[in-house]
Short mmCIF file of C-alpha atoms in Angstrom, two decimals:
data_model
loop_
_atom_site.label_atom_id
_atom_site.label_comp_id
_atom_site.label_asym_id
_atom_site.label_seq_id
_atom_site.Cartn_x
_atom_site.Cartn_y
_atom_site.Cartn_z
CA MET S 23 116.40 189.10 272.29
CA PRO S 24 114.40 186.79 269.99
CA THR S 25 114.84 183.05 270.25
CA LEU S 26 117.67 181.97 267.96
CA GLN S 27 116.68 179.50 265.26
CA PRO S 28 118.60 177.91 262.37
CA ALA S 29 118.24 179.67 259.02
CA ARG S 30 115.21 178.57 257.01
CA GLY S 31 115.88 175.37 255.12
CA THR S 32 118.69 174.26 257.41
CA GLN S 33 118.58 171.95 260.41
CA ASP S 34 120.60 170.97 263.44
CA LEU S 35 121.71 167.36 263.10
CA LEU S 36 121.26 166.10 266.65
CA PRO S 37 122.83 162.78 267.73
CA GLU S 38 119.82 160.65 266.75
CA THR S 39 119.74 162.20 263.26
CA ILE S 40 123.50 162.02 262.85
CA ARG S 41 123.33 158.31 263.67
CA ARG S 42 120.96 157.80 260.72
CA HIS S 43 123.12 159.94 258.42
CA ARG S 44 126.24 158.03 259.40
CA ARG S 45 124.59 154.72 258.68
CA VAL S 46 123.71 155.93 255.17
CA SER S 47 127.14 157.36 254.39
CA GLU S 48 129.14 154.53 255.99
CA THR S 49 127.06 151.85 254.27
CA ALA S 50 127.53 153.63 250.93
CA ARG S 51 131.27 154.11 251.49
CA ALA S 52 131.80 150.44 252.36
CA GLN S 53 129.84 149.22 249.33
CA ALA S 54 131.57 151.67 246.98
CA GLU S 55 134.95 150.35 248.12
CA LEU S 56 133.88 146.85 247.05
CA TYR S 57 133.58 148.19 243.50
CA GLY S 58 136.94 149.96 243.62
CA PHE S 59 135.61 153.49 244.07
CA ALA S 60 138.05 155.73 245.99
CA GLU S 61 136.77 158.55 248.17
CA ILE S 62 137.27 162.15 247.04
CA ALA S 63 136.42 165.45 248.76
CA THR S 64 136.19 168.70 246.81
CA PRO S 65 135.79 172.22 248.27
CA ILE S 66 132.35 173.22 249.49
CA PHE S 67 132.62 176.38 247.38
CA GLU S 68 134.09 176.81 243.91
CA PHE S 69 134.46 179.61 241.39
CA THR S 70 130.94 180.17 240.06
CA GLU S 71 131.98 179.22 236.53
CA VAL S 72 132.57 175.62 237.66
CA PHE S 73 128.80 175.22 238.08
CA ALA S 74 127.39 177.88 235.76
CA ARG S 75 129.11 176.57 232.63
CA PRO S 76 128.05 172.90 232.79
CA ILE S 77 124.67 173.37 234.51
CA GLY S 78 123.67 176.19 232.15
CA GLU S 79 123.19 179.91 232.72
CA HIS S 80 119.46 179.72 232.03
CA THR S 81 118.58 176.72 234.19
CA ASP S 82 116.62 177.15 237.41
CA ILE S 83 119.61 175.91 239.42
CA VAL S 84 121.88 178.69 238.18
CA SER S 85 119.34 181.49 237.84
CA LYS S 86 117.30 180.86 241.00
CA GLU S 87 118.86 178.34 243.36
CA MET S 88 122.63 178.84 243.66
CA TYR S 89 124.15 180.57 246.67
CA THR S 90 126.58 182.89 244.87
CA PHE S 91 128.57 185.75 246.38
CA THR S 92 131.65 187.88 245.85
CA ASP S 93 134.39 187.19 248.37
CA ARG S 94 136.73 189.77 249.85
CA GLY S 95 139.22 189.25 247.05
CA GLY S 96 136.59 190.13 244.44
CA ASP S 97 136.14 186.57 243.17
CA GLU S 98 132.65 185.28 242.48
CA VAL S 99 132.20 181.96 244.25
CA THR S 100 129.28 179.58 244.76
CA LEU S 101 128.40 177.06 247.43
CA ARG S 102 128.20 173.80 245.53
CA PRO S 103 124.64 172.90 244.44
CA GLU S 104 125.84 169.44 243.32
CA ASN S 105 129.16 167.65 243.15
CA THR S 106 129.62 166.17 239.67
CA ALA S 107 130.99 169.43 238.29
CA GLY S 108 133.34 169.74 241.28
CA VAL S 109 134.68 166.23 240.76
CA VAL S 110 135.27 166.88 237.05
CA ARG S 111 137.01 170.17 237.94
CA ALA S 112 139.26 168.23 240.36
CA VAL S 113 140.13 165.74 237.61
CA LEU S 114 141.12 168.56 235.26
CA SER S 115 142.92 170.63 237.92
CA ASN S 116 145.01 167.68 239.07
CA GLY S 117 145.92 166.37 235.61
CA LEU S 118 144.13 163.05 235.99
CA THR S 119 142.66 162.79 232.50
CA GLN S 120 145.38 160.33 231.40
CA SER S 121 144.74 158.02 234.36
CA THR S 122 141.36 156.62 233.36
CA PRO S 123 139.28 154.85 234.32
CA LEU S 124 138.66 157.05 237.37
CA LYS S 125 136.21 155.88 240.03
CA PHE S 126 135.24 158.28 242.82
CA PHE S 127 132.86 158.22 245.79
CA TYR S 128 131.91 161.35 247.75
CA SER S 129 129.76 162.38 250.69
CA GLY S 130 129.01 165.86 251.94
CA PRO S 131 126.80 168.97 252.09
CA MET S 132 125.27 170.76 249.08
CA PHE S 133 123.35 174.05 248.95
CA ARG S 134 120.33 175.19 246.95
CA TYR S 135 117.85 177.98 247.55
CA GLU S 136 114.62 175.97 247.28
CA ARG S 137 111.31 175.94 249.10
CA PRO S 138 111.92 173.63 252.06
CA GLN S 139 109.68 170.62 252.52
CA LYS S 140 109.93 167.09 253.87
CA GLY S 141 113.21 165.60 252.73
CA ARG S 142 114.33 168.81 250.96
CA PHE S 143 116.52 171.45 252.58
CA ARG S 144 118.61 174.43 251.49
CA GLN S 145 121.62 172.80 253.06
CA PHE S 146 121.36 169.10 252.34
CA HIS S 147 123.74 166.17 252.12
CA GLN S 148 124.49 163.75 249.32
CA ILE S 149 126.43 160.61 248.62
CA GLY S 150 127.46 160.00 245.04
CA VAL S 151 129.75 158.21 242.61
CA GLU S 152 131.39 159.20 239.33
CA LEU S 153 133.00 156.79 236.85
CA LEU S 154 135.04 158.60 234.21
CA GLY S 155 136.75 157.28 231.10
CA VAL S 156 134.61 154.23 230.27
CA ALA S 157 132.45 154.49 227.15
CA GLN S 158 131.05 150.95 227.33
CA PRO S 159 127.62 150.18 228.87
CA GLN S 160 129.34 148.08 231.56
CA ALA S 161 130.00 151.37 233.38
CA ASP S 162 126.28 152.21 233.45
CA ILE S 163 125.46 148.73 234.72
CA GLU S 164 128.13 148.94 237.41
CA VAL S 165 127.06 152.27 238.90
CA ILE S 166 123.40 151.20 238.91
CA ALA S 167 124.34 147.90 240.54
CA LEU S 168 126.31 149.79 243.20
CA GLY S 169 123.32 152.02 243.91
CA HIS S 170 121.09 148.98 244.21
CA ARG S 171 123.57 147.28 246.55
CA ILE S 172 123.67 150.33 248.81
CA LEU S 173 119.88 150.46 248.99
CA LYS S 174 119.85 146.75 249.77
CA GLY S 175 122.48 147.28 252.47
CA LEU S 176 120.25 149.94 254.02
CA GLY S 177 117.33 147.51 254.02
CA ILE S 178 115.15 149.61 251.70
CA ALA S 179 115.60 147.97 248.29
CA ASP S 180 112.04 146.63 248.46
CA ARG S 181 110.69 150.16 249.04
CA VAL S 182 112.11 151.67 245.87
CA VAL S 183 111.69 151.12 242.13
CA LEU S 184 114.41 151.66 239.52
CA GLU S 185 113.12 153.77 236.63
CA LEU S 186 115.17 153.62 233.43
CA ASN S 187 115.32 155.44 230.13
CA THR S 188 117.75 156.30 227.34
CA LEU S 189 118.55 159.67 225.77
CA GLY S 190 120.48 158.02 222.96
CA ASP S 191 123.63 159.41 221.40
CA PRO S 192 123.95 163.06 220.31
CA GLU S 193 122.51 162.29 216.86
CA SER S 194 119.40 160.66 218.33
CA ARG S 195 119.00 163.38 220.93
CA ALA S 196 119.18 166.11 218.30
CA ALA S 197 116.49 164.38 216.22
CA TYR S 198 114.22 164.03 219.24
CA ARG S 199 114.83 167.60 220.33
CA GLY S 200 113.66 168.80 216.93
CA ALA S 201 110.50 166.70 217.16
CA LEU S 202 109.74 168.07 220.63
CA VAL S 203 110.22 171.67 219.53
CA ASP S 204 107.80 171.13 216.65
CA TYR S 205 105.24 169.47 218.93
CA PHE S 206 105.37 171.99 221.78
CA SER S 207 105.54 175.00 219.43
CA ALA S 208 102.16 174.01 218.03
CA ARG S 209 100.73 174.11 221.58
CA VAL S 210 102.83 176.89 223.07
CA SER S 211 99.83 178.85 224.33
CA GLU S 212 98.84 175.91 226.53
CA LEU S 213 102.24 175.59 228.20
CA SER S 214 103.12 177.00 231.60
CA GLU S 215 105.36 180.06 231.76
CA ASP S 216 108.36 177.97 232.84
CA SER S 217 107.85 175.54 229.97
CA ARG S 218 107.57 178.34 227.43
CA ARG S 219 110.97 179.59 228.59
CA ARG S 220 112.40 176.08 228.29
CA LEU S 221 111.06 175.56 224.78
CA GLU S 222 113.94 177.38 223.12
CA ARG S 223 116.75 176.53 225.52
CA ASN S 224 115.89 173.20 227.10
CA PRO S 225 112.82 171.52 225.53
CA LEU S 226 113.48 168.11 227.12
CA ARG S 227 113.00 169.67 230.55
CA ILE S 228 109.35 170.33 229.68
CA LEU S 229 108.84 166.57 230.05
CA ASP S 230 109.91 166.99 233.71
CA SER S 231 107.26 169.62 234.44
CA LYS S 232 105.00 169.10 237.46
CA ASP S 233 102.43 171.56 236.14
CA PRO S 234 99.13 169.69 235.52
CA ALA S 235 98.53 171.42 232.17
CA ASP S 236 102.05 170.60 231.01
CA GLN S 237 101.62 167.00 232.08
CA ARG S 238 98.47 166.67 229.95
CA ILE S 239 100.37 168.00 226.95
CA ASN S 240 103.34 165.75 227.73
CA SER S 241 101.14 162.67 227.68
CA GLU S 242 100.77 163.07 223.90
CA ALA S 243 104.36 164.18 223.19
CA PRO S 244 106.48 162.13 220.76
CA ASP S 245 108.26 159.12 222.26
CA PHE S 246 112.04 159.24 222.33
CA GLU S 247 112.20 155.57 221.38
CA LYS S 248 111.08 156.36 217.82
CA TYR S 249 114.10 158.64 217.25
CA LEU S 250 116.82 156.30 218.51
CA ASN S 251 119.35 155.17 215.93
CA GLU S 252 120.66 151.61 215.86
CA ALA S 253 123.77 152.36 217.92
CA SER S 254 121.67 153.90 220.70
CA ARG S 255 119.23 150.99 220.70
CA GLU S 256 122.12 148.55 220.99
CA PHE S 257 123.71 150.47 223.86
CA PHE S 258 120.46 150.59 225.84
CA GLY S 259 119.80 146.93 225.09
CA ARG S 260 123.16 145.97 226.58
CA VAL S 261 122.44 148.00 229.73
CA ARG S 262 119.11 146.26 230.13
CA ASP S 263 120.64 142.84 229.48
CA GLY S 264 123.24 143.51 232.17
CA LEU S 265 120.64 144.53 234.74
CA ASP S 266 118.58 141.45 233.85
CA ALA S 267 121.64 139.25 234.33
CA LEU S 268 122.18 140.75 237.80
CA GLY S 269 118.53 140.31 238.76
CA ILE S 270 117.99 144.06 239.19
CA GLY S 271 114.40 144.88 238.28
CA TYR S 272 113.46 148.15 236.58
CA ARG S 273 110.56 150.02 235.06
CA LEU S 274 110.94 151.85 231.75
CA ASN S 275 109.95 155.51 231.99
CA PRO S 276 110.03 157.28 228.60
CA ARG S 277 109.44 160.65 230.31
CA LEU S 278 112.61 160.39 232.42
CA VAL S 279 115.00 162.93 230.90
CA ARG S 280 117.91 165.27 231.58
CA GLY S 281 117.73 168.68 229.97
CA LEU S 282 121.42 169.39 229.36
CA ASP S 283 123.01 168.40 226.07
CA TYR S 284 126.03 166.64 227.57
CA TYR S 285 123.79 163.87 228.95
CA THR S 286 123.62 160.84 226.67
CA HIS S 287 122.32 157.28 226.73
CA THR S 288 121.29 155.93 230.15
CA VAL S 289 119.31 157.94 232.70
CA PHE S 290 117.90 156.34 235.83
CA GLU S 291 116.24 157.05 239.17
CA PHE S 292 115.41 154.96 242.21
CA VAL S 293 112.04 156.26 243.40
CA THR S 294 109.71 155.58 246.32
CA THR S 295 106.12 156.41 247.16
CA ASP S 296 106.90 156.60 250.89
CA LEU S 297 108.15 160.20 250.96
CA GLY S 298 105.34 162.09 249.27
CA ALA S 299 106.39 164.57 246.59
CA GLN S 300 110.10 164.03 247.20
CA GLY S 301 110.07 160.49 245.85
CA THR S 302 113.46 160.32 244.09
CA VAL S 303 116.12 158.98 246.45
CA LEU S 304 118.97 158.25 243.99
CA ALA S 305 119.34 159.58 240.44
CA GLY S 306 121.98 159.59 237.77
CA GLY S 307 122.95 159.04 234.19
CA ARG S 308 125.66 159.14 231.55
CA TYR S 309 127.26 162.53 230.80
CA ASP S 310 129.73 161.88 227.98
CA GLY S 311 129.97 165.57 227.00
CA LEU S 312 130.54 167.17 230.42
CA VAL S 313 134.34 167.04 230.63
CA GLU S 314 134.61 168.69 227.22
CA VAL S 315 132.09 171.40 228.22
CA MET S 316 134.33 172.20 231.19
CA GLY S 317 137.40 172.66 228.97
CA GLY S 318 138.86 169.16 229.12
CA PRO S 319 139.29 166.46 226.50
CA SER S 320 136.45 164.31 225.21
CA MET S 321 135.89 161.83 228.03
CA PRO S 322 132.84 159.69 228.86
CA GLY S 323 131.35 159.65 232.32
CA VAL S 324 128.49 158.18 234.29
CA GLY S 325 127.41 158.56 237.90
CA TRP S 326 124.67 159.23 240.40
CA ALA S 327 123.87 161.17 243.56
CA ALA S 328 121.54 160.31 246.43
CA GLY S 329 120.06 162.48 249.17
CA ILE S 330 121.18 161.39 252.61
CA GLU S 331 118.21 163.09 254.28
CA ARG S 332 115.71 161.17 252.15
CA LEU S 333 117.46 157.84 252.60
CA ALA S 334 117.69 158.46 256.36
CA LEU S 335 113.91 158.88 256.49
CA LEU S 336 113.44 155.41 254.98
CA ILE S 337 115.84 153.31 257.03
CA ASP S 338 115.12 151.58 260.33
CA GLU S 339 116.35 153.22 263.52
CA PRO S 340 120.09 152.43 263.66
CA LEU S 341 121.50 150.69 266.67
CA ALA S 342 122.81 153.07 269.29
CA THR S 343 126.51 153.32 269.92
CA SER S 344 128.00 151.01 272.56
CA ARG S 345 126.41 151.46 275.98
CA PRO S 346 128.76 153.26 278.33
CA VAL S 347 130.06 152.45 281.78
CA VAL S 348 129.43 155.35 284.15
CA LEU S 349 132.09 156.20 286.74
CA VAL S 350 130.69 157.66 289.96
CA PRO S 351 133.46 159.15 292.12
CA LEU S 352 132.39 160.23 295.60
CA GLY S 353 135.04 162.57 296.97
CA GLU S 354 138.33 164.02 295.72
CA ALA S 355 140.24 160.75 296.04
CA GLY S 356 137.53 159.01 293.99
CA GLU S 357 137.77 161.66 291.26
CA ARG S 358 141.52 161.07 290.85
CA VAL S 359 140.99 157.31 290.62
CA ALA S 360 138.05 157.77 288.21
CA LEU S 361 140.16 159.82 285.80
CA LYS S 362 142.82 157.12 285.61
CA LEU S 363 140.29 154.26 285.50
CA GLY S 364 138.44 155.97 282.67
CA GLU S 365 141.57 155.96 280.51
CA GLU S 366 142.24 152.30 281.32
CA LEU S 367 138.69 151.39 280.29
CA ARG S 368 139.02 153.29 277.01
CA ASP S 369 142.35 151.53 276.37
CA ALA S 370 140.34 148.29 276.68
CA GLY S 371 137.74 149.54 274.19
CA VAL S 372 135.04 150.29 276.77
CA VAL S 373 133.04 153.54 276.51
CA ALA S 374 133.47 155.34 279.82
CA GLU S 375 131.53 158.38 281.05
CA LEU S 376 132.33 160.40 284.16
CA THR S 377 129.61 161.92 286.30
CA TYR S 378 130.95 165.32 287.19
CA SER S 379 128.94 166.58 290.14
CA GLY S 380 125.90 166.10 292.36
CA ASN S 381 124.85 163.56 294.93
CA LEU S 382 124.66 159.83 294.25
CA GLN S 383 120.98 159.95 293.26
CA ARG S 384 121.56 162.69 290.69
CA ARG S 385 124.56 160.87 289.22
CA MET S 386 122.61 157.65 288.87
CA ARG S 387 119.84 159.52 287.06
CA ARG S 388 122.46 160.61 284.55
CA ALA S 389 123.47 156.96 284.16
CA ASP S 390 119.83 156.12 283.36
CA ARG S 391 119.65 158.88 280.74
CA LEU S 392 122.79 157.53 279.10
CA HIS S 393 121.29 154.01 279.08
CA ALA S 394 124.50 152.89 280.76
CA ARG S 395 125.37 149.22 281.04
CA ALA S 396 127.04 149.50 284.44
CA ALA S 397 128.03 151.99 287.12
CA VAL S 398 131.29 151.98 289.09
CA LEU S 399 131.05 153.63 292.51
CA LEU S 400 134.32 154.96 293.90
CA GLY S 401 133.87 156.13 297.49
CA ASP S 402 136.39 156.53 300.29
CA ASN S 403 135.41 153.20 301.89
CA GLU S 404 135.95 151.30 298.63
CA LEU S 405 139.25 153.01 297.89
CA ALA S 406 140.59 152.18 301.35
CA GLN S 407 140.24 148.51 300.28
CA SER S 408 141.47 149.12 296.68
CA VAL S 409 138.08 148.00 295.35
CA ALA S 410 135.08 149.58 293.61
CA THR S 411 131.39 148.85 293.74
CA LEU S 412 130.27 147.50 290.36
CA ARG S 413 126.55 147.81 289.76
CA ASP S 414 125.02 145.92 286.81
CA LEU S 415 122.31 148.34 285.68
CA ASP S 416 120.39 145.66 283.77
CA SER S 417 120.12 143.08 286.56
CA GLY S 418 120.58 145.38 289.54
CA GLU S 419 123.26 143.07 290.96
CA GLN S 420 126.08 144.72 292.85
CA SER S 421 129.53 143.47 293.87
CA LEU S 422 132.92 144.62 295.08
CA VAL S 423 135.65 144.25 292.47
CA PRO S 424 139.42 144.86 292.96
CA LEU S 425 140.46 147.95 291.00
CA PRO S 426 143.05 146.12 288.82
CA GLU S 427 140.36 143.65 287.69
CA LEU S 428 137.80 146.29 286.64
CA PRO S 429 138.85 146.82 282.99
CA ALA S 430 138.67 143.10 282.16
CA ARG S 431 135.38 142.61 284.06
CA LEU S 432 133.73 145.59 282.37
CA LYS S 433 135.00 144.65 278.92
CA ALA S 434 133.49 141.20 279.35
CA LEU S 435 130.23 142.66 280.68
CA CYS S 436 129.86 145.17 277.84
CA GLY S 437 130.89 142.56 275.27
CA GLN S 438 128.13 140.24 276.43
CA ALA S 439 125.62 143.05 276.18
CA GLU S 440 126.62 143.84 272.57
CA THR S 441 126.35 140.25 271.41
#
């Protein structure tokens, strides 16, 4: 039988990795709550239309990357490749469109069939926020400020740069789209195959191309800034003024775009040079047309998503969980006492681990592997005196302690270690 391995592009999240992931998600959750964002969880799979309609039938995500299948009832469903569409679907399904503004935070797994590389998996995890029902630029400023605060809370704000651009309103976007089509059509023979396909359906996405030939052509493409009307310039100016007032630095990137027509105004990414090709760690923008595309009323929205795996690679090693106390029963009577003592310790907030079998030497080796703070030896001689041997595994000191006093003594010992 061949050695079993996880499917390509997936990974086992062992305790050390989970500790990093938890630090990312718990830091983000706590900071989001400070801004009034409430947590939401949508299904991991949805009817395919939930993603295909807003993302676009001809995009790479839908045509190449989605995990889509027909279930036993004959319905076509898809493992979610992102969560904005799922959140909007939840808003529509639950009749929340009259309750704006809506502010949601989420955390969970997403799925895309991509070529795995450092920081990119086929099953990956994201945190994200969506703010629905606010047309004013204050919403853009707030979600960017929240992202910045989370990165600061993770200790990596100085390792990332905020890149910022505007797509303007629909009128400005349409004017720019026309200029791009004219420009790229004149050089269509020089474009990559992917970019030639995008020219008719999604010309802004050409500006995203990583193909070297496309990038040379892009360097001379028209600038969006020239096609912005006055309303779009004012909106972007207010976003920038707000970020300036908060002391959040940014770098303008006129090539930062989103290909789908429901994106308007602000687009942004926090990027780093510390992860190689996968340098974007948090990205978002305003999507004022999305709710309408999905069959709802006209409703503005803005949000972002961030990859937990990429953020986890950047943060310092999180502190381990509280060091345990190891209970070492020697004999049947000791095992009965250890079971009861373990519950008493947990009632007192002390992490307690039982050693299940083996001689004293083997059990103490387990205590070393657990990086235990103390060991409690419960042998027949100790129990005859209603005491236990308490061994401080940091100092090596050992003493006899009456059984009723153990929970308080160990809580004090472990509390000192944590502080």
